[in-house]
Amino acid sequence: MSRKYVIINANEVSSVDFSQVDETSENTLRYNINPANTKTFVKFDSDTTPSFLDGKTQYSHSEILTILATDEWTDPDFLPK
């Protein structure tokens, strides 16, 4: 079993069953910055995809790190130099 990551639209957060993902509440989610707060992501360790994530693209750890390193998710002015 490997951890999976799924990006969702911010307006879908109300459908997240936090008992089925590693985040504990809406307050623990990380949102994109450009455009601000339109997307977030959740992660889960189960071999069974939570039903509220059916049909959504799942990413591996290395894939999500690549996505989160983009300007959509990380401000380049705050990266270590």
mmCIF file of the N, C-alpha and C atoms, coordinates in Angstrom:
data_MODEL
# 
_entry.id   MODEL 
# 
loop_
_atom_site.group_PDB 
_atom_site.id 
_atom_site.type_symbol 
_atom_site.label_atom_id 
_atom_site.label_alt_id 
_atom_site.label_comp_id 
_atom_site.label_asym_id 
_atom_site.label_entity_id 
_atom_site.label_seq_id 
_atom_site.pdbx_PDB_ins_code 
_atom_site.Cartn_x 
_atom_site.Cartn_y 
_atom_site.Cartn_z 
_atom_site.occupancy 
_atom_site.B_iso_or_equiv 
_atom_site.pdbx_formal_charge 
_atom_site.auth_seq_id 
_atom_site.auth_comp_id 
_atom_site.auth_asym_id 
_atom_site.auth_atom_id 
_atom_site.pdbx_PDB_model_num 
ATOM 1   N N  . MET A 1 1  ? 0.850   -1.173 0.000   1.00 0.00 ? 1  MET A N  1 
ATOM 2   C CA . MET A 1 1  ? 0.000   0.000  0.000   1.00 0.00 ? 1  MET A CA 1 
ATOM 3   C C  . MET A 1 1  ? 0.895   1.235  0.000   1.00 0.00 ? 1  MET A C  1 
ATOM 4   N N  . SER A 1 2  ? 0.637   2.143  -0.912  1.00 0.00 ? 2  SER A N  1 
ATOM 5   C CA . SER A 1 2  ? 1.425   3.370  -0.965  1.00 0.00 ? 2  SER A CA 1 
ATOM 6   C C  . SER A 1 2  ? 0.500   4.573  -0.838  1.00 0.00 ? 2  SER A C  1 
ATOM 7   N N  . ARG A 1 3  ? 1.057   5.620  -0.304  1.00 0.00 ? 3  ARG A N  1 
ATOM 8   C CA . ARG A 1 3  ? 0.284   6.849  -0.119  1.00 0.00 ? 3  ARG A CA 1 
ATOM 9   C C  . ARG A 1 3  ? -0.062  7.443  -1.471  1.00 0.00 ? 3  ARG A C  1 
ATOM 10  N N  . LYS A 1 4  ? -1.290  7.927  -1.577  1.00 0.00 ? 4  LYS A N  1 
ATOM 11  C CA . LYS A 1 4  ? -1.764  8.548  -2.799  1.00 0.00 ? 4  LYS A CA 1 
ATOM 12  C C  . LYS A 1 4  ? -2.229  9.964  -2.476  1.00 0.00 ? 4  LYS A C  1 
ATOM 13  N N  . TYR A 1 5  ? -2.101  10.843 -3.448  1.00 0.00 ? 5  TYR A N  1 
ATOM 14  C CA . TYR A 1 5  ? -2.458  12.249 -3.307  1.00 0.00 ? 5  TYR A CA 1 
ATOM 15  C C  . TYR A 1 5  ? -3.463  12.590 -4.394  1.00 0.00 ? 5  TYR A C  1 
ATOM 16  N N  . VAL A 1 6  ? -4.462  13.394 -4.040  1.00 0.00 ? 6  VAL A N  1 
ATOM 17  C CA . VAL A 1 6  ? -5.487  13.784 -5.002  1.00 0.00 ? 6  VAL A CA 1 
ATOM 18  C C  . VAL A 1 6  ? -5.754  15.281 -4.847  1.00 0.00 ? 6  VAL A C  1 
ATOM 19  N N  . ILE A 1 7  ? -5.659  16.002 -5.953  1.00 0.00 ? 7  ILE A N  1 
ATOM 20  C CA . ILE A 1 7  ? -5.963  17.434 -5.962  1.00 0.00 ? 7  ILE A CA 1 
ATOM 21  C C  . ILE A 1 7  ? -7.463  17.586 -6.195  1.00 0.00 ? 7  ILE A C  1 
ATOM 22  N N  . ILE A 1 8  ? -8.073  18.453 -5.385  1.00 0.00 ? 8  ILE A N  1 
ATOM 23  C CA . ILE A 1 8  ? -9.503  18.728 -5.539  1.00 0.00 ? 8  ILE A CA 1 
ATOM 24  C C  . ILE A 1 8  ? -9.719  20.239 -5.609  1.00 0.00 ? 8  ILE A C  1 
ATOM 25  N N  . ASN A 1 9  ? -10.846 20.629 -6.154  1.00 0.00 ? 9  ASN A N  1 
ATOM 26  C CA . ASN A 1 9  ? -11.214 22.045 -6.163  1.00 0.00 ? 9  ASN A CA 1 
ATOM 27  C C  . ASN A 1 9  ? -11.615 22.460 -4.752  1.00 0.00 ? 9  ASN A C  1 
ATOM 28  N N  . ALA A 1 10 ? -11.354 23.686 -4.408  1.00 0.00 ? 10 ALA A N  1 
ATOM 29  C CA . ALA A 1 10 ? -11.667 24.181 -3.069  1.00 0.00 ? 10 ALA A CA 1 
ATOM 30  C C  . ALA A 1 10 ? -13.150 24.038 -2.741  1.00 0.00 ? 10 ALA A C  1 
ATOM 31  N N  . ASN A 1 11 ? -14.001 24.162 -3.733  1.00 0.00 ? 11 ASN A N  1 
ATOM 32  C CA . ASN A 1 11 ? -15.439 24.054 -3.465  1.00 0.00 ? 11 ASN A CA 1 
ATOM 33  C C  . ASN A 1 11 ? -15.883 22.618 -3.198  1.00 0.00 ? 11 ASN A C  1 
ATOM 34  N N  . GLU A 1 12 ? -14.964 21.655 -3.304  1.00 0.00 ? 12 GLU A N  1 
ATOM 35  C CA . GLU A 1 12 ? -15.271 20.254 -3.013  1.00 0.00 ? 12 GLU A CA 1 
ATOM 36  C C  . GLU A 1 12 ? -14.880 19.852 -1.589  1.00 0.00 ? 12 GLU A C  1 
ATOM 37  N N  . VAL A 1 13 ? -14.273 20.746 -0.844  1.00 0.00 ? 13 VAL A N  1 
ATOM 38  C CA . VAL A 1 13 ? -13.796 20.427 0.508   1.00 0.00 ? 13 VAL A CA 1 
ATOM 39  C C  . VAL A 1 13 ? -14.937 19.955 1.397   1.00 0.00 ? 13 VAL A C  1 
ATOM 40  N N  . SER A 1 14 ? -16.112 20.501 1.221   1.00 0.00 ? 14 SER A N  1 
ATOM 41  C CA . SER A 1 14 ? -17.241 20.103 2.067   1.00 0.00 ? 14 SER A CA 1 
ATOM 42  C C  . SER A 1 14 ? -17.633 18.640 1.864   1.00 0.00 ? 14 SER A C  1 
ATOM 43  N N  . SER A 1 15 ? -17.202 18.027 0.756   1.00 0.00 ? 15 SER A N  1 
ATOM 44  C CA . SER A 1 15 ? -17.523 16.618 0.506   1.00 0.00 ? 15 SER A CA 1 
ATOM 45  C C  . SER A 1 15 ? -16.464 15.661 1.054   1.00 0.00 ? 15 SER A C  1 
ATOM 46  N N  . VAL A 1 16 ? -15.372 16.202 1.602   1.00 0.00 ? 16 VAL A N  1 
ATOM 47  C CA . VAL A 1 16 ? -14.291 15.355 2.108   1.00 0.00 ? 16 VAL A CA 1 
ATOM 48  C C  . VAL A 1 16 ? -14.710 14.707 3.425   1.00 0.00 ? 16 VAL A C  1 
ATOM 49  N N  . ASP A 1 17 ? -14.562 13.387 3.481   1.00 0.00 ? 17 ASP A N  1 
ATOM 50  C CA . ASP A 1 17 ? -14.761 12.648 4.727   1.00 0.00 ? 17 ASP A CA 1 
ATOM 51  C C  . ASP A 1 17 ? -13.382 12.527 5.372   1.00 0.00 ? 17 ASP A C  1 
ATOM 52  N N  . PHE A 1 18 ? -13.111 13.361 6.349   1.00 0.00 ? 18 PHE A N  1 
ATOM 53  C CA . PHE A 1 18 ? -11.772 13.434 6.932   1.00 0.00 ? 18 PHE A CA 1 
ATOM 54  C C  . PHE A 1 18 ? -11.385 12.167 7.696   1.00 0.00 ? 18 PHE A C  1 
ATOM 55  N N  . SER A 1 19 ? -12.316 11.268 7.934   1.00 0.00 ? 19 SER A N  1 
ATOM 56  C CA . SER A 1 19 ? -11.970 9.991  8.558   1.00 0.00 ? 19 SER A CA 1 
ATOM 57  C C  . SER A 1 19 ? -11.328 9.027  7.546   1.00 0.00 ? 19 SER A C  1 
ATOM 58  N N  . GLN A 1 20 ? -11.377 9.382  6.247   1.00 0.00 ? 20 GLN A N  1 
ATOM 59  C CA . GLN A 1 20 ? -10.831 8.517  5.202   1.00 0.00 ? 20 GLN A CA 1 
ATOM 60  C C  . GLN A 1 20 ? -9.542  9.055  4.584   1.00 0.00 ? 20 GLN A C  1 
ATOM 61  N N  . VAL A 1 21 ? -9.076  10.210 5.043   1.00 0.00 ? 21 VAL A N  1 
ATOM 62  C CA . VAL A 1 21 ? -7.838  10.798 4.528   1.00 0.00 ? 21 VAL A CA 1 
ATOM 63  C C  . VAL A 1 21 ? -6.918  11.144 5.697   1.00 0.00 ? 21 VAL A C  1 
ATOM 64  N N  . ASP A 1 22 ? -5.676  11.488 5.389   1.00 0.00 ? 22 ASP A N  1 
ATOM 65  C CA . ASP A 1 22 ? -4.698  11.769 6.446   1.00 0.00 ? 22 ASP A CA 1 
ATOM 66  C C  . ASP A 1 22 ? -4.865  13.140 7.087   1.00 0.00 ? 22 ASP A C  1 
ATOM 67  N N  . GLU A 1 23 ? -5.503  14.074 6.410   1.00 0.00 ? 23 GLU A N  1 
ATOM 68  C CA . GLU A 1 23 ? -5.753  15.385 6.999   1.00 0.00 ? 23 GLU A CA 1 
ATOM 69  C C  . GLU A 1 23 ? -6.878  15.248 8.026   1.00 0.00 ? 23 GLU A C  1 
ATOM 70  N N  . THR A 1 24 ? -6.866  16.102 9.022   1.00 0.00 ? 24 THR A N  1 
ATOM 71  C CA . THR A 1 24 ? -7.847  15.950 10.095  1.00 0.00 ? 24 THR A CA 1 
ATOM 72  C C  . THR A 1 24 ? -9.044  16.882 9.977   1.00 0.00 ? 24 THR A C  1 
ATOM 73  N N  . SER A 1 25 ? -8.902  17.956 9.210   1.00 0.00 ? 25 SER A N  1 
ATOM 74  C CA . SER A 1 25 ? -10.009 18.896 9.045   1.00 0.00 ? 25 SER A CA 1 
ATOM 75  C C  . SER A 1 25 ? -9.692  19.858 7.903   1.00 0.00 ? 25 SER A C  1 
ATOM 76  N N  . GLU A 1 26 ? -10.650 20.671 7.588   1.00 0.00 ? 26 GLU A N  1 
ATOM 77  C CA . GLU A 1 26 ? -10.456 21.701 6.562   1.00 0.00 ? 26 GLU A CA 1 
ATOM 78  C C  . GLU A 1 26 ? -9.297  22.626 6.933   1.00 0.00 ? 26 GLU A C  1 
ATOM 79  N N  . ASN A 1 27 ? -9.075  22.804 8.215   1.00 0.00 ? 27 ASN A N  1 
ATOM 80  C CA . ASN A 1 27 ? -8.013  23.706 8.689   1.00 0.00 ? 27 ASN A CA 1 
ATOM 81  C C  . ASN A 1 27 ? -6.613  23.176 8.464   1.00 0.00 ? 27 ASN A C  1 
ATOM 82  N N  . THR A 1 28 ? -6.469  21.908 8.132   1.00 0.00 ? 28 THR A N  1 
ATOM 83  C CA . THR A 1 28 ? -5.133  21.333 7.937   1.00 0.00 ? 28 THR A CA 1 
ATOM 84  C C  . THR A 1 28 ? -4.778  21.172 6.460   1.00 0.00 ? 28 THR A C  1 
ATOM 85  N N  . LEU A 1 29 ? -5.615  21.672 5.583   1.00 0.00 ? 29 LEU A N  1 
ATOM 86  C CA . LEU A 1 29 ? -5.363  21.557 4.146   1.00 0.00 ? 29 LEU A CA 1 
ATOM 87  C C  . LEU A 1 29 ? -4.425  22.663 3.659   1.00 0.00 ? 29 LEU A C  1 
ATOM 88  N N  . ARG A 1 30 ? -3.630  22.328 2.670   1.00 0.00 ? 30 ARG A N  1 
ATOM 89  C CA . ARG A 1 30 ? -2.788  23.321 2.001   1.00 0.00 ? 30 ARG A CA 1 
ATOM 90  C C  . ARG A 1 30 ? -3.464  23.693 0.686   1.00 0.00 ? 30 ARG A C  1 
ATOM 91  N N  . TYR A 1 31 ? -3.575  24.982 0.426   1.00 0.00 ? 31 TYR A N  1 
ATOM 92  C CA . TYR A 1 31 ? -4.218  25.477 -0.788  1.00 0.00 ? 31 TYR A CA 1 
ATOM 93  C C  . TYR A 1 31 ? -3.193  26.065 -1.743  1.00 0.00 ? 31 TYR A C  1 
ATOM 94  N N  . ASN A 1 32 ? -3.563  26.089 -3.016  1.00 0.00 ? 32 ASN A N  1 
ATOM 95  C CA . ASN A 1 32 ? -2.694  26.723 -4.008  1.00 0.00 ? 32 ASN A CA 1 
ATOM 96  C C  . ASN A 1 32 ? -2.676  28.239 -3.793  1.00 0.00 ? 32 ASN A C  1 
ATOM 97  N N  . ILE A 1 33 ? -1.695  28.894 -4.405  1.00 0.00 ? 33 ILE A N  1 
ATOM 98  C CA . ILE A 1 33 ? -1.560  30.347 -4.216  1.00 0.00 ? 33 ILE A CA 1 
ATOM 99  C C  . ILE A 1 33 ? -1.830  31.142 -5.488  1.00 0.00 ? 33 ILE A C  1 
ATOM 100 N N  . ASN A 1 34 ? -1.884  30.479 -6.649  1.00 0.00 ? 34 ASN A N  1 
ATOM 101 C CA . ASN A 1 34 ? -2.022  31.217 -7.896  1.00 0.00 ? 34 ASN A CA 1 
ATOM 102 C C  . ASN A 1 34 ? -2.865  30.429 -8.891  1.00 0.00 ? 34 ASN A C  1 
ATOM 103 N N  . PRO A 1 35 ? -4.127  30.741 -9.094  1.00 0.00 ? 35 PRO A N  1 
ATOM 104 C CA . PRO A 1 35 ? -4.907  31.741 -8.362  1.00 0.00 ? 35 PRO A CA 1 
ATOM 105 C C  . PRO A 1 35 ? -5.191  31.261 -6.947  1.00 0.00 ? 35 PRO A C  1 
ATOM 106 N N  . ALA A 1 36 ? -5.267  32.161 -6.045  1.00 0.00 ? 36 ALA A N  1 
ATOM 107 C CA . ALA A 1 36 ? -5.296  31.860 -4.614  1.00 0.00 ? 36 ALA A CA 1 
ATOM 108 C C  . ALA A 1 36 ? -6.506  31.038 -4.190  1.00 0.00 ? 36 ALA A C  1 
ATOM 109 N N  . ASN A 1 37 ? -6.187  29.976 -3.447  1.00 0.00 ? 37 ASN A N  1 
ATOM 110 C CA . ASN A 1 37 ? -7.191  29.164 -2.748  1.00 0.00 ? 37 ASN A CA 1 
ATOM 111 C C  . ASN A 1 37 ? -8.287  28.575 -3.631  1.00 0.00 ? 37 ASN A C  1 
ATOM 112 N N  . THR A 1 38 ? -7.935  28.154 -4.831  1.00 0.00 ? 38 THR A N  1 
ATOM 113 C CA . THR A 1 38 ? -8.925  27.519 -5.704  1.00 0.00 ? 38 THR A CA 1 
ATOM 114 C C  . THR A 1 38 ? -8.803  26.003 -5.696  1.00 0.00 ? 38 THR A C  1 
ATOM 115 N N  . LYS A 1 39 ? -7.651  25.481 -5.231  1.00 0.00 ? 39 LYS A N  1 
ATOM 116 C CA . LYS A 1 39 ? -7.414  24.040 -5.187  1.00 0.00 ? 39 LYS A CA 1 
ATOM 117 C C  . LYS A 1 39 ? -6.730  23.667 -3.881  1.00 0.00 ? 39 LYS A C  1 
ATOM 118 N N  . THR A 1 40 ? -6.904  22.421 -3.508  1.00 0.00 ? 40 THR A N  1 
ATOM 119 C CA . THR A 1 40 ? -6.206  21.851 -2.366  1.00 0.00 ? 40 THR A CA 1 
ATOM 120 C C  . THR A 1 40 ? -5.952  20.383 -2.687  1.00 0.00 ? 40 THR A C  1 
ATOM 121 N N  . PHE A 1 41 ? -5.372  19.653 -1.756  1.00 0.00 ? 41 PHE A N  1 
ATOM 122 C CA . PHE A 1 41 ? -5.181  18.226 -1.994  1.00 0.00 ? 41 PHE A CA 1 
ATOM 123 C C  . PHE A 1 41 ? -5.320  17.463 -0.693  1.00 0.00 ? 41 PHE A C  1 
ATOM 124 N N  . VAL A 1 42 ? -5.631  16.187 -0.839  1.00 0.00 ? 42 VAL A N  1 
ATOM 125 C CA . VAL A 1 42 ? -5.709  15.282 0.299   1.00 0.00 ? 42 VAL A CA 1 
ATOM 126 C C  . VAL A 1 42 ? -4.845  14.067 -0.007  1.00 0.00 ? 42 VAL A C  1 
ATOM 127 N N  . LYS A 1 43 ? -4.477  13.352 1.041   1.00 0.00 ? 43 LYS A N  1 
ATOM 128 C CA . LYS A 1 43 ? -3.700  12.132 0.857   1.00 0.00 ? 43 LYS A CA 1 
ATOM 129 C C  . LYS A 1 43 ? -4.334  11.015 1.662   1.00 0.00 ? 43 LYS A C  1 
ATOM 130 N N  . PHE A 1 44 ? -4.136  9.791  1.162   1.00 0.00 ? 44 PHE A N  1 
ATOM 131 C CA . PHE A 1 44 ? -4.674  8.628  1.866   1.00 0.00 ? 44 PHE A CA 1 
ATOM 132 C C  . PHE A 1 44 ? -3.767  7.433  1.624   1.00 0.00 ? 44 PHE A C  1 
ATOM 133 N N  . ASP A 1 45 ? -3.807  6.477  2.527   1.00 0.00 ? 45 ASP A N  1 
ATOM 134 C CA . ASP A 1 45 ? -2.925  5.310  2.472   1.00 0.00 ? 45 ASP A CA 1 
ATOM 135 C C  . ASP A 1 45 ? -3.654  4.015  2.139   1.00 0.00 ? 45 ASP A C  1 
ATOM 136 N N  . SER A 1 46 ? -4.909  4.068  1.884   1.00 0.00 ? 46 SER A N  1 
ATOM 137 C CA . SER A 1 46 ? -5.703  2.869  1.640   1.00 0.00 ? 46 SER A CA 1 
ATOM 138 C C  . SER A 1 46 ? -5.569  2.398  0.197   1.00 0.00 ? 46 SER A C  1 
ATOM 139 N N  . ASP A 1 47 ? -5.709  1.090  -0.004  1.00 0.00 ? 47 ASP A N  1 
ATOM 140 C CA . ASP A 1 47 ? -5.770  0.552  -1.366  1.00 0.00 ? 47 ASP A CA 1 
ATOM 141 C C  . ASP A 1 47 ? -7.123  0.838  -2.000  1.00 0.00 ? 47 ASP A C  1 
ATOM 142 N N  . THR A 1 48 ? -8.087  1.197  -1.173  1.00 0.00 ? 48 THR A N  1 
ATOM 143 C CA . THR A 1 48 ? -9.427  1.533  -1.648  1.00 0.00 ? 48 THR A CA 1 
ATOM 144 C C  . THR A 1 48 ? -9.571  3.051  -1.685  1.00 0.00 ? 48 THR A C  1 
ATOM 145 N N  . THR A 1 49 ? -9.917  3.574  -2.847  1.00 0.00 ? 49 THR A N  1 
ATOM 146 C CA . THR A 1 49 ? -10.095 5.015  -3.002  1.00 0.00 ? 49 THR A CA 1 
ATOM 147 C C  . THR A 1 49 ? -11.383 5.450  -2.313  1.00 0.00 ? 49 THR A C  1 
ATOM 148 N N  . PRO A 1 50 ? -11.318 6.470  -1.451  1.00 0.00 ? 50 PRO A N  1 
ATOM 149 C CA . PRO A 1 50 ? -12.554 6.993  -0.857  1.00 0.00 ? 50 PRO A CA 1 
ATOM 150 C C  . PRO A 1 50 ? -13.538 7.398  -1.956  1.00 0.00 ? 50 PRO A C  1 
ATOM 151 N N  . SER A 1 51 ? -14.805 7.107  -1.762  1.00 0.00 ? 51 SER A N  1 
ATOM 152 C CA . SER A 1 51 ? -15.809 7.333  -2.812  1.00 0.00 ? 51 SER A CA 1 
ATOM 153 C C  . SER A 1 51 ? -15.882 8.786  -3.268  1.00 0.00 ? 51 SER A C  1 
ATOM 154 N N  . PHE A 1 52 ? -15.621 9.729  -2.361  1.00 0.00 ? 52 PHE A N  1 
ATOM 155 C CA . PHE A 1 52 ? -15.702 11.140 -2.758  1.00 0.00 ? 52 PHE A CA 1 
ATOM 156 C C  . PHE A 1 52 ? -14.539 11.550 -3.663  1.00 0.00 ? 52 PHE A C  1 
ATOM 157 N N  . LEU A 1 53 ? -13.563 10.649 -3.856  1.00 0.00 ? 53 LEU A N  1 
ATOM 158 C CA . LEU A 1 53 ? -12.432 10.919 -4.754  1.00 0.00 ? 53 LEU A CA 1 
ATOM 159 C C  . LEU A 1 53 ? -12.490 10.077 -6.028  1.00 0.00 ? 53 LEU A C  1 
ATOM 160 N N  . ASP A 1 54 ? -13.552 9.300  -6.194  1.00 0.00 ? 54 ASP A N  1 
ATOM 161 C CA . ASP A 1 54 ? -13.699 8.475  -7.400  1.00 0.00 ? 54 ASP A CA 1 
ATOM 162 C C  . ASP A 1 54 ? -13.587 9.322  -8.659  1.00 0.00 ? 54 ASP A C  1 
ATOM 163 N N  . GLY A 1 55 ? -12.830 8.824  -9.620  1.00 0.00 ? 55 GLY A N  1 
ATOM 164 C CA . GLY A 1 55 ? -12.689 9.491  -10.909 1.00 0.00 ? 55 GLY A CA 1 
ATOM 165 C C  . GLY A 1 55 ? -11.665 10.606 -10.936 1.00 0.00 ? 55 GLY A C  1 
ATOM 166 N N  . LYS A 1 56 ? -11.048 10.893 -9.808  1.00 0.00 ? 56 LYS A N  1 
ATOM 167 C CA . LYS A 1 56 ? -10.040 11.962 -9.751  1.00 0.00 ? 56 LYS A CA 1 
ATOM 168 C C  . LYS A 1 56 ? -8.647  11.353 -9.938  1.00 0.00 ? 56 LYS A C  1 
ATOM 169 N N  . THR A 1 57 ? -7.751  12.138 -10.497 1.00 0.00 ? 57 THR A N  1 
ATOM 170 C CA . THR A 1 57 ? -6.388  11.681 -10.733 1.00 0.00 ? 57 THR A CA 1 
ATOM 171 C C  . THR A 1 57 ? -5.656  11.499 -9.416  1.00 0.00 ? 57 THR A C  1 
ATOM 172 N N  . GLN A 1 58 ? -4.983  10.370 -9.280  1.00 0.00 ? 58 GLN A N  1 
ATOM 173 C CA . GLN A 1 58 ? -4.181  10.092 -8.094  1.00 0.00 ? 58 GLN A CA 1 
ATOM 174 C C  . GLN A 1 58 ? -2.703  10.242 -8.452  1.00 0.00 ? 58 GLN A C  1 
ATOM 175 N N  . TYR A 1 59 ? -1.959  10.826 -7.528  1.00 0.00 ? 59 TYR A N  1 
ATOM 176 C CA . TYR A 1 59 ? -0.541  11.079 -7.755  1.00 0.00 ? 59 TYR A CA 1 
ATOM 177 C C  . TYR A 1 59 ? 0.302   10.349 -6.715  1.00 0.00 ? 59 TYR A C  1 
ATOM 178 N N  . SER A 1 60 ? 1.504   9.994  -7.110  1.00 0.00 ? 60 SER A N  1 
ATOM 179 C CA . SER A 1 60 ? 2.475   9.418  -6.172  1.00 0.00 ? 60 SER A CA 1 
ATOM 180 C C  . SER A 1 60 ? 3.144   10.561 -5.408  1.00 0.00 ? 60 SER A C  1 
ATOM 181 N N  . HIS A 1 61 ? 3.960   10.220 -4.426  1.00 0.00 ? 61 HIS A N  1 
ATOM 182 C CA . HIS A 1 61 ? 4.667   11.237 -3.645  1.00 0.00 ? 61 HIS A CA 1 
ATOM 183 C C  . HIS A 1 61 ? 5.556   12.089 -4.543  1.00 0.00 ? 61 HIS A C  1 
ATOM 184 N N  . SER A 1 62 ? 6.333   11.457 -5.413  1.00 0.00 ? 62 SER A N  1 
ATOM 185 C CA . SER A 1 62 ? 7.231   12.233 -6.280  1.00 0.00 ? 62 SER A CA 1 
ATOM 186 C C  . SER A 1 62 ? 6.448   13.104 -7.255  1.00 0.00 ? 62 SER A C  1 
ATOM 187 N N  . GLU A 1 63 ? 5.321   12.611 -7.746  1.00 0.00 ? 63 GLU A N  1 
ATOM 188 C CA . GLU A 1 63 ? 4.509   13.415 -8.669  1.00 0.00 ? 63 GLU A CA 1 
ATOM 189 C C  . GLU A 1 63 ? 3.917   14.633 -7.968  1.00 0.00 ? 63 GLU A C  1 
ATOM 190 N N  . ILE A 1 64 ? 3.403   14.455 -6.754  1.00 0.00 ? 64 ILE A N  1 
ATOM 191 C CA . ILE A 1 64 ? 2.803   15.602 -6.061  1.00 0.00 ? 64 ILE A CA 1 
ATOM 192 C C  . ILE A 1 64 ? 3.869   16.617 -5.676  1.00 0.00 ? 64 ILE A C  1 
ATOM 193 N N  . LEU A 1 65 ? 5.071   16.157 -5.324  1.00 0.00 ? 65 LEU A N  1 
ATOM 194 C CA . LEU A 1 65 ? 6.149   17.107 -5.014  1.00 0.00 ? 65 LEU A CA 1 
ATOM 195 C C  . LEU A 1 65 ? 6.488   17.972 -6.223  1.00 0.00 ? 65 LEU A C  1 
ATOM 196 N N  . THR A 1 66 ? 6.489   17.378 -7.391  1.00 0.00 ? 66 THR A N  1 
ATOM 197 C CA . THR A 1 66 ? 6.756   18.137 -8.616  1.00 0.00 ? 66 THR A CA 1 
ATOM 198 C C  . THR A 1 66 ? 5.667   19.180 -8.842  1.00 0.00 ? 66 THR A C  1 
ATOM 199 N N  . ILE A 1 67 ? 4.418   18.799 -8.639  1.00 0.00 ? 67 ILE A N  1 
ATOM 200 C CA . ILE A 1 67 ? 3.296   19.717 -8.807  1.00 0.00 ? 67 ILE A CA 1 
ATOM 201 C C  . ILE A 1 67 ? 3.371   20.846 -7.781  1.00 0.00 ? 67 ILE A C  1 
ATOM 202 N N  . LEU A 1 68 ? 3.640   20.504 -6.527  1.00 0.00 ? 68 LEU A N  1 
ATOM 203 C CA . LEU A 1 68 ? 3.662   21.513 -5.461  1.00 0.00 ? 68 LEU A CA 1 
ATOM 204 C C  . LEU A 1 68 ? 4.840   22.476 -5.584  1.00 0.00 ? 68 LEU A C  1 
ATOM 205 N N  . ALA A 1 69 ? 5.832   22.122 -6.365  1.00 0.00 ? 69 ALA A N  1 
ATOM 206 C CA . ALA A 1 69 ? 6.986   23.008 -6.578  1.00 0.00 ? 69 ALA A CA 1 
ATOM 207 C C  . ALA A 1 69 ? 6.724   24.066 -7.648  1.00 0.00 ? 69 ALA A C  1 
ATOM 208 N N  . THR A 1 70 ? 5.566   23.997 -8.307  1.00 0.00 ? 70 THR A N  1 
ATOM 209 C CA . THR A 1 70 ? 5.258   24.975 -9.356  1.00 0.00 ? 70 THR A CA 1 
ATOM 210 C C  . THR A 1 70 ? 4.782   26.295 -8.750  1.00 0.00 ? 70 THR A C  1 
ATOM 211 N N  . ASP A 1 71 ? 4.757   27.322 -9.564  1.00 0.00 ? 71 ASP A N  1 
ATOM 212 C CA . ASP A 1 71 ? 4.307   28.646 -9.117  1.00 0.00 ? 71 ASP A CA 1 
ATOM 213 C C  . ASP A 1 71 ? 2.840   28.648 -8.676  1.00 0.00 ? 71 ASP A C  1 
ATOM 214 N N  . GLU A 1 72 ? 2.082   27.665 -9.110  1.00 0.00 ? 72 GLU A N  1 
ATOM 215 C CA . GLU A 1 72 ? 0.681   27.592 -8.686  1.00 0.00 ? 72 GLU A CA 1 
ATOM 216 C C  . GLU A 1 72 ? 0.576   27.293 -7.194  1.00 0.00 ? 72 GLU A C  1 
ATOM 217 N N  . TRP A 1 73 ? 1.566   26.595 -6.638  1.00 0.00 ? 73 TRP A N  1 
ATOM 218 C CA . TRP A 1 73 ? 1.509   26.143 -5.249  1.00 0.00 ? 73 TRP A CA 1 
ATOM 219 C C  . TRP A 1 73 ? 2.567   26.763 -4.346  1.00 0.00 ? 73 TRP A C  1 
ATOM 220 N N  . THR A 1 74 ? 3.669   27.224 -4.904  1.00 0.00 ? 74 THR A N  1 
ATOM 221 C CA . THR A 1 74 ? 4.790   27.713 -4.083  1.00 0.00 ? 74 THR A CA 1 
ATOM 222 C C  . THR A 1 74 ? 5.256   29.051 -4.614  1.00 0.00 ? 74 THR A C  1 
ATOM 223 N N  . ASP A 1 75 ? 5.395   30.011 -3.725  1.00 0.00 ? 75 ASP A N  1 
ATOM 224 C CA . ASP A 1 75 ? 5.883   31.335 -4.100  1.00 0.00 ? 75 ASP A CA 1 
ATOM 225 C C  . ASP A 1 75 ? 7.405   31.255 -4.292  1.00 0.00 ? 75 ASP A C  1 
ATOM 226 N N  . PRO A 1 76 ? 7.887   31.485 -5.500  1.00 0.00 ? 76 PRO A N  1 
ATOM 227 C CA . PRO A 1 76 ? 9.326   31.373 -5.745  1.00 0.00 ? 76 PRO A CA 1 
ATOM 228 C C  . PRO A 1 76 ? 10.160  32.373 -4.944  1.00 0.00 ? 76 PRO A C  1 
ATOM 229 N N  . ASP A 1 77 ? 9.542   33.466 -4.501  1.00 0.00 ? 77 ASP A N  1 
ATOM 230 C CA . ASP A 1 77 ? 10.268  34.454 -3.714  1.00 0.00 ? 77 ASP A CA 1 
ATOM 231 C C  . ASP A 1 77 ? 10.569  33.960 -2.296  1.00 0.00 ? 77 ASP A C  1 
ATOM 232 N N  . PHE A 1 78 ? 9.914   32.880 -1.876  1.00 0.00 ? 78 PHE A N  1 
ATOM 233 C CA . PHE A 1 78 ? 10.121  32.353 -0.537  1.00 0.00 ? 78 PHE A CA 1 
ATOM 234 C C  . PHE A 1 78 ? 10.868  31.028 -0.511  1.00 0.00 ? 78 PHE A C  1 
ATOM 235 N N  . LEU A 1 79 ? 11.445  30.639 -1.644  1.00 0.00 ? 79 LEU A N  1 
ATOM 236 C CA . LEU A 1 79 ? 12.229  29.413 -1.706  1.00 0.00 ? 79 LEU A CA 1 
ATOM 237 C C  . LEU A 1 79 ? 13.629  29.672 -1.151  1.00 0.00 ? 79 LEU A C  1 
ATOM 238 N N  . PRO A 1 80 ? 14.219  28.686 -0.496  1.00 0.00 ? 80 PRO A N  1 
ATOM 239 C CA . PRO A 1 80 ? 15.601  28.856 -0.004  1.00 0.00 ? 80 PRO A CA 1 
ATOM 240 C C  . PRO A 1 80 ? 16.548  29.079 -1.175  1.00 0.00 ? 80 PRO A C  1 
ATOM 241 N N  . LYS A 1 81 ? 17.520  29.916 -0.946  1.00 0.00 ? 81 LYS A N  1 
ATOM 242 C CA . LYS A 1 81 ? 18.490  30.205 -2.026  1.00 0.00 ? 81 LYS A CA 1 
ATOM 243 C C  . LYS A 1 81 ? 19.814  29.562 -1.726  1.00 0.00 ? 81 LYS A C  1 
# 
